[in-house]
Coordinates of C-alpha atoms and ligand atoms in Angstrom, one line a residue:
X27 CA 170.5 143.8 133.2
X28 CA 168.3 146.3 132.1
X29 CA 169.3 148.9 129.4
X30 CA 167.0 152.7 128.9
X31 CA 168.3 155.8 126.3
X32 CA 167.4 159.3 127.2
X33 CA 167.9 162.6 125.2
X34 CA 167.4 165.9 126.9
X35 CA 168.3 169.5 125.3
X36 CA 170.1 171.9 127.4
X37 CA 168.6 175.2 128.4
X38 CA 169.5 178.3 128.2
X39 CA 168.2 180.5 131.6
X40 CA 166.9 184.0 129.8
X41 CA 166.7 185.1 133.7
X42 CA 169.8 183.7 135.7
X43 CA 170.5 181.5 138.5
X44 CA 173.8 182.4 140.1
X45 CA 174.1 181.2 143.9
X46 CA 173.0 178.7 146.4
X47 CA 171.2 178.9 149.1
X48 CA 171.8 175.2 150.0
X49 CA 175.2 173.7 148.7
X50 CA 174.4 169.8 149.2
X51 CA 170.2 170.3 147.8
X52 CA 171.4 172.3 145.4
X53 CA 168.8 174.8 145.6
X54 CA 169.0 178.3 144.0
X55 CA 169.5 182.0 145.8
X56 CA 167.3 183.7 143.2
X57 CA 164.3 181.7 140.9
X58 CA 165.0 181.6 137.3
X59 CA 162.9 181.3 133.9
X60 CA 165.0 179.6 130.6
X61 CA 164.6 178.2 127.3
X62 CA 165.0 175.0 126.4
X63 CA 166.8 174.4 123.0
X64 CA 166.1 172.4 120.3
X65 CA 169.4 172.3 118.2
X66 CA 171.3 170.2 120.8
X67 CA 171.6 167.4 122.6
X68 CA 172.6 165.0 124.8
X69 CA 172.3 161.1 124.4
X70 CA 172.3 158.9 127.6
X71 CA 172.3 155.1 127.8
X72 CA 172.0 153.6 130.8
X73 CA 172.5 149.9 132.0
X74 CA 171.9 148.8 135.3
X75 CA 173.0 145.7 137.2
X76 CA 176.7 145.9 135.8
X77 CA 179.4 144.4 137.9
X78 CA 180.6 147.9 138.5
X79 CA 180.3 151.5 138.1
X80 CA 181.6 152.6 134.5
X81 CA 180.9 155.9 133.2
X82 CA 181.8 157.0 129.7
X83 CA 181.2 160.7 128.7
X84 CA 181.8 161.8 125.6
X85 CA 183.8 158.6 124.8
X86 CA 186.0 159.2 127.2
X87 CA 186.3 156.8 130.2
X88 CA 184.8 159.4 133.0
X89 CA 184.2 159.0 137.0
X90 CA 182.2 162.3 137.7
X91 CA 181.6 162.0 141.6
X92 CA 178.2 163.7 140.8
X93 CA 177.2 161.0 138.1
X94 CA 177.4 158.5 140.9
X95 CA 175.7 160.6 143.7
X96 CA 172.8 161.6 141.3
X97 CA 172.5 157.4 140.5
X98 CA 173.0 156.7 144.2
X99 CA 169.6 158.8 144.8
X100 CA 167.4 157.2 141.8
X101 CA 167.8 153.5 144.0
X102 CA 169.7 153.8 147.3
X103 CA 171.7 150.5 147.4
X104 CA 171.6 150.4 143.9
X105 CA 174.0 147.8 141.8
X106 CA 177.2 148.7 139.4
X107 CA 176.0 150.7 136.6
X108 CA 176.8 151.6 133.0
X109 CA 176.4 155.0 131.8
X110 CA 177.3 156.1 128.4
X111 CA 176.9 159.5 127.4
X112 CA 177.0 161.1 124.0
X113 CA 176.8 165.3 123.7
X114 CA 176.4 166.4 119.7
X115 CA 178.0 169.7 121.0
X116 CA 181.2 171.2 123.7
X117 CA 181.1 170.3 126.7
X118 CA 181.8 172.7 129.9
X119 CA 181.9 175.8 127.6
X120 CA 179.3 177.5 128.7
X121 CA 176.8 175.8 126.4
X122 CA 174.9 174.1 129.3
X123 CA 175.7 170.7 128.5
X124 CA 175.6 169.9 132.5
X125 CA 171.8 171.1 132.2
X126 CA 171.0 168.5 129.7
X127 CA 173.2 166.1 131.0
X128 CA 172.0 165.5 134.2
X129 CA 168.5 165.5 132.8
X130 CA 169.1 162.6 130.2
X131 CA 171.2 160.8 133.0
X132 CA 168.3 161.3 135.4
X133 CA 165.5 159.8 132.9
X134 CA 167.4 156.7 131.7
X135 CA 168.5 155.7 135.0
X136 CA 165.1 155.9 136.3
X137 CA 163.5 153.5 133.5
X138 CA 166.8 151.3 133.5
X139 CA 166.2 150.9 137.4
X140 CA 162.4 150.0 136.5
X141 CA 161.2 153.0 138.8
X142 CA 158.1 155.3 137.7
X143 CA 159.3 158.8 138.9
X144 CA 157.3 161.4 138.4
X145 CA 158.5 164.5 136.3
X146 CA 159.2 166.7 139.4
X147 CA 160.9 163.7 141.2
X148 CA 163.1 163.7 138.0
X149 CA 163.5 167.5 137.8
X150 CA 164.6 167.0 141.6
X151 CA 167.1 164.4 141.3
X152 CA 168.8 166.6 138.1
X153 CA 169.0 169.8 140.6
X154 CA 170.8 167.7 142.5
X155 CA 173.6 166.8 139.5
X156 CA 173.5 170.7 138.2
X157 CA 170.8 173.3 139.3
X158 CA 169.9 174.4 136.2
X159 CA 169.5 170.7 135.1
X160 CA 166.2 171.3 136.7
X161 CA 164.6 173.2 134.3
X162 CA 165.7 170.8 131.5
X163 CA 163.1 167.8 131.9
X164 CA 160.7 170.4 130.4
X165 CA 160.4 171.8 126.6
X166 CA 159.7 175.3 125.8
X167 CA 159.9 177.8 128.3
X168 CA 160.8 176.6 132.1
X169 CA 160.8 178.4 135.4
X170 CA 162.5 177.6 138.4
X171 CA 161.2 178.6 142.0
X172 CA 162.9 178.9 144.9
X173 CA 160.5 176.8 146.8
X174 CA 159.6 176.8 150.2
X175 CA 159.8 173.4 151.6
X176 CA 163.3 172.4 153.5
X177 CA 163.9 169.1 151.2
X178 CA 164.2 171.3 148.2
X179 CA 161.3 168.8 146.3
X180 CA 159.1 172.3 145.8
X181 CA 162.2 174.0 144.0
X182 CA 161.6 172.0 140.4
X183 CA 161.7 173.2 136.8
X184 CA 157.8 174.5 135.9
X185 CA 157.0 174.4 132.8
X186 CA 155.1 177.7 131.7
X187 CA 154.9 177.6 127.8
X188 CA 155.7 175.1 125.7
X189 CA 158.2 175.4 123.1
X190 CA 155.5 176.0 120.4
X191 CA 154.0 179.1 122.4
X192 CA 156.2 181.6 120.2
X193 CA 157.8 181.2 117.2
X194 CA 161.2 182.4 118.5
X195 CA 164.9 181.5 118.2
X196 CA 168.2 181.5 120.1
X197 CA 171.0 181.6 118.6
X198 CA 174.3 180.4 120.5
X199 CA 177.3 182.8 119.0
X200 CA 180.2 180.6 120.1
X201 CA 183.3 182.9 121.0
X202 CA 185.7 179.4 122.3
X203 CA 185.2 176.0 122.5
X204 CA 187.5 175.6 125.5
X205 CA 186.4 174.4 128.8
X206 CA 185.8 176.8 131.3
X207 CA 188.8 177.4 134.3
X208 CA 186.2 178.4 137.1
X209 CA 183.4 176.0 137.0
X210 CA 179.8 177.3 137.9
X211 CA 179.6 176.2 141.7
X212 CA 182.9 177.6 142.5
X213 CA 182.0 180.9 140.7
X214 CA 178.7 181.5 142.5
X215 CA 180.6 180.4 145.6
X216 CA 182.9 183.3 144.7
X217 CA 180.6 185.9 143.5
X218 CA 178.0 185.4 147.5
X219 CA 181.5 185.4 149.7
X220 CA 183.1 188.0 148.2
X221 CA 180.7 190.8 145.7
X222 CA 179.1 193.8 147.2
X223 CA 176.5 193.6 144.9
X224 CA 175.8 190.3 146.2
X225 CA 172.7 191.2 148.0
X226 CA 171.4 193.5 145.3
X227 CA 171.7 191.2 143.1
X228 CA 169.5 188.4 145.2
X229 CA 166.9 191.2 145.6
X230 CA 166.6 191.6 142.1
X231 CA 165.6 187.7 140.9
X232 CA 161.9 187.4 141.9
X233 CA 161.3 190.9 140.2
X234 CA 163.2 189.7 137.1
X235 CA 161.0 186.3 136.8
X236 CA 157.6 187.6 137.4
X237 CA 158.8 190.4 134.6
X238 CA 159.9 187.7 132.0
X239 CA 156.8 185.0 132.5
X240 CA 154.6 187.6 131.8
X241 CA 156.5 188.8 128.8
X242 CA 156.4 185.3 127.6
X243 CA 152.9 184.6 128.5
X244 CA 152.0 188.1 126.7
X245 CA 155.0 187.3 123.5
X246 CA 156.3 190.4 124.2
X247 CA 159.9 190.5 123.0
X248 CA 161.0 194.1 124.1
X249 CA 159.7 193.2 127.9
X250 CA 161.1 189.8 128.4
X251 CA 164.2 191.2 126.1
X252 CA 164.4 194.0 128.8
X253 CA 164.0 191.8 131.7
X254 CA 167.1 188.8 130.0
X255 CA 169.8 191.3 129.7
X256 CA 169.1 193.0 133.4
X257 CA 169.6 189.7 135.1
X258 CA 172.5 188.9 132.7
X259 CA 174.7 191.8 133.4
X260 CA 173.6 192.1 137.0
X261 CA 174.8 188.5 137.2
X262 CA 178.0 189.1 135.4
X263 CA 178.6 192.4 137.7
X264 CA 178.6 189.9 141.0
X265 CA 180.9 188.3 139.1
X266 CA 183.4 190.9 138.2
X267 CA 183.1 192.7 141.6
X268 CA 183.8 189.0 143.2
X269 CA 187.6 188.7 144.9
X270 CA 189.7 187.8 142.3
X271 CA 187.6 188.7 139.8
X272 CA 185.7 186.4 137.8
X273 CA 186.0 187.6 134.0
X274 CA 184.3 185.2 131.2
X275 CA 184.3 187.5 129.0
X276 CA 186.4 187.5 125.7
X277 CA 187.1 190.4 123.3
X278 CA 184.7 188.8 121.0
X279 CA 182.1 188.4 123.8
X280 CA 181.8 192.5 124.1
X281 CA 182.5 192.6 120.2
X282 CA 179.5 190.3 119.8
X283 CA 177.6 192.0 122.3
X284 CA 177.9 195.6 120.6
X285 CA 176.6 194.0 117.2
X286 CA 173.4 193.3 119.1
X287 CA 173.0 196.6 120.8
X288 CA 173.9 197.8 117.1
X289 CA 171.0 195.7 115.9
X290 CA 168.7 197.2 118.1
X291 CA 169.5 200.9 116.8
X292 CA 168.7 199.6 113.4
X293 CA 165.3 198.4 114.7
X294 CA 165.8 194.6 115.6
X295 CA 164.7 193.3 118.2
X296 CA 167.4 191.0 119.5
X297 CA 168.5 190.4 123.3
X298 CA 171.5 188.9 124.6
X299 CA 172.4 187.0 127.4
X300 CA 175.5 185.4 128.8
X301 CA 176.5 182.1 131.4
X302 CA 179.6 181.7 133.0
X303 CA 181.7 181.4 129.7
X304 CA 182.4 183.5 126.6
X305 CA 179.5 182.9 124.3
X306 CA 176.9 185.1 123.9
X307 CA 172.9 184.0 123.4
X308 CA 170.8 186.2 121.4
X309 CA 166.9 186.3 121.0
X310 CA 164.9 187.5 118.5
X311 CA 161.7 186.8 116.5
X312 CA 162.1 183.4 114.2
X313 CA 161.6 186.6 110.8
X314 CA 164.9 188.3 112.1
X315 CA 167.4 185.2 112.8
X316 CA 168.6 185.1 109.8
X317 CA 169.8 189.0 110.1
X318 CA 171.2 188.9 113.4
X319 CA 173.0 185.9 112.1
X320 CA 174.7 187.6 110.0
X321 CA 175.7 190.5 112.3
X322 CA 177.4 187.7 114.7
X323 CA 179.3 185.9 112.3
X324 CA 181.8 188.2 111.6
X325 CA 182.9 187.9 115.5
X326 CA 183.3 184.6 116.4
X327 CA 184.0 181.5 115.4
X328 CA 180.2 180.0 114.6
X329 CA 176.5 180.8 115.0
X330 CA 174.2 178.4 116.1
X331 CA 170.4 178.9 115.6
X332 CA 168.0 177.2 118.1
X333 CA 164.1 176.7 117.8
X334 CA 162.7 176.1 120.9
X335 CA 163.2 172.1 122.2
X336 CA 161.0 170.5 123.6
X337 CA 161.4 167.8 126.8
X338 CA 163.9 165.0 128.3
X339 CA 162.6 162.0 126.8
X340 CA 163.1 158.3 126.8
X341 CA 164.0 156.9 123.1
X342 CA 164.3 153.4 121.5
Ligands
PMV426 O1 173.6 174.5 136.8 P1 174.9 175.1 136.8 O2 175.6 174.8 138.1 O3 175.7 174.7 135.6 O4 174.8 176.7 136.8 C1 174.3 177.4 135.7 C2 174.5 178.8 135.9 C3 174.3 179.7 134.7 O5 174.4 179.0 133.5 C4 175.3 180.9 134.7 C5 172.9 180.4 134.8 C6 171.7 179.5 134.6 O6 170.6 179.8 135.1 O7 171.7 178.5 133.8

């Protein structure tokens, strides 16, 4: 038996992916460019050559079908496996924790199963746990292409600054801890079957990402600010024109967003984005955290502030 740890951060996309072109590959209807946190993470120990598959997430005993499929494809044939799988934050609130889940998962398994992968071979194999797991093999700031070639191995989280480029922060304003009703594949399922804006919206993405990498490249807040909350509400507008709707939202989601726009009149520069869940994710410039801190608090039920992480790594 051979035994590898992992850690990985979760990511938060600043331009969003929302829909598949290719259900089983996992690969995106629009490219996306995130942020990879530093403030939490996800713990992964792996064991391999068990006498059977057990998977413990969280503590809890777990049998994700996707855990299994994702090891299935770092060794076809492989033996019984161990996975145990520690998160030092909610999971399936909207907080990513499948991004940097799928990433640790991926990294262990690979050294446990004594195979040298390279970091794009890992990025794949995460896609095919959670899309944006993708991006989370990489620190700083990550894009995501569509990719061109029919296996999906060209559609891999790019890493295009890393997370000491710009001294920036994220902070996480967390409205519920609850787990989600309508999980992320069954939302963008939703939102491409049944939205109008459903091709607008898949127009939109390659414009979105070539506006934010050059807003990073060139640290310019107001640009890659402007860029974050177009694909975010443009996202969230599939999803609210989808049949039923699809509302994440909570009153303290639009309280919280107002306190940024409020910000902004005041001359902050903070920008807000949203997943598919009811916390909102504000950037700003590392001076002003501490202020639009303070203008979230009063709205929800914590504020967590995120330097930028860097990658999935192996640990002791
Ligand atoms: O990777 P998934 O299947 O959990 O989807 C993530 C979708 C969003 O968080 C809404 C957007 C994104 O790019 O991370």
């Amino acid at each position: 038996m051979r035994e590898a740890t992992a850690i990985a951060h979760p990511n938060i996309a600043l331009v969003k992916y929302w829909g598949k072109r290719d259900l089983r590959l996992n690969l995106p209807a629009v490219p996306s460019l995130s942020l990879t946190l530093g403030g939490y993470r996800t713990r992964t120990t792996v064991t391999w050559g068990t006498s059977r598959d057990e998977i413990v997430l969280n503590g809890l005993m777990g049998d994700d079908p996707k855990v299994r499929r994702v090891l299935d494809l770092v060794a076809p044939g492989r033996p019984g496996v161990r996975v145990e799988s520690d998160n030092d934050f909610p999971t399936g609130a909207g907080l990513a924790s499948s991004a940097s889940g799928f990433a640790a998962l991926v990294v262990a398994a690979a050294a446990a199963a004594g195979r040298a992968l390279s970091v794009d071979a890992l990025s794949a194999l995460a896609r095919r746990g959670s899309g944006s797991a993708c991006r989370s093999l990489f620190g700083g700031f990550v894009q995501w292409p569509l990719g061109t070639e029919p296996d999906g191995s060209d559609s891999v989280g790019v890493p295009i600054a890393p997370a000491d480029h710009w001294d920036v922060r994220l902070l996480v304003a967390v409205v519920s801890e609850a787990r989600k009703d309508v999980g992320s594949t069954e939302g963008m399922t939703r939102s491409q079957e049944t939205s109008p804006y459903w091709p607008t919206w898949v127009a939109m993405g390659p414009g979105l990402v070539d506006r934010a990498r050059e807003a990073v490249l060139a640290r310019d807040l107001a640009a890659l600010g402007e860029a974050m909350e177009t694909s975010t509400f443009a996202m969230h507008a599939t999803m609210h024109t989808a049949v039923p709707p699809l509302l994440y939202w909570q009153p303290a989601t639009v309280a919280a967003l107002h306190a940024v726009f409020a910000l902004r009149r005041d001359g902050v520069a903070a920008y807000a984005t949203m997943d598919a869940g009811p916390q909102v994710k504000v950037l700003c410039a590392a001076a002003d955290a501490e202020r639009v801190r303070a203008a979230l608090v009063p709205h929800v039920l914590r504020v967590d502030v995120h330097a930028p992480g860097g990658p999935a790594r192996l640990v002791p």
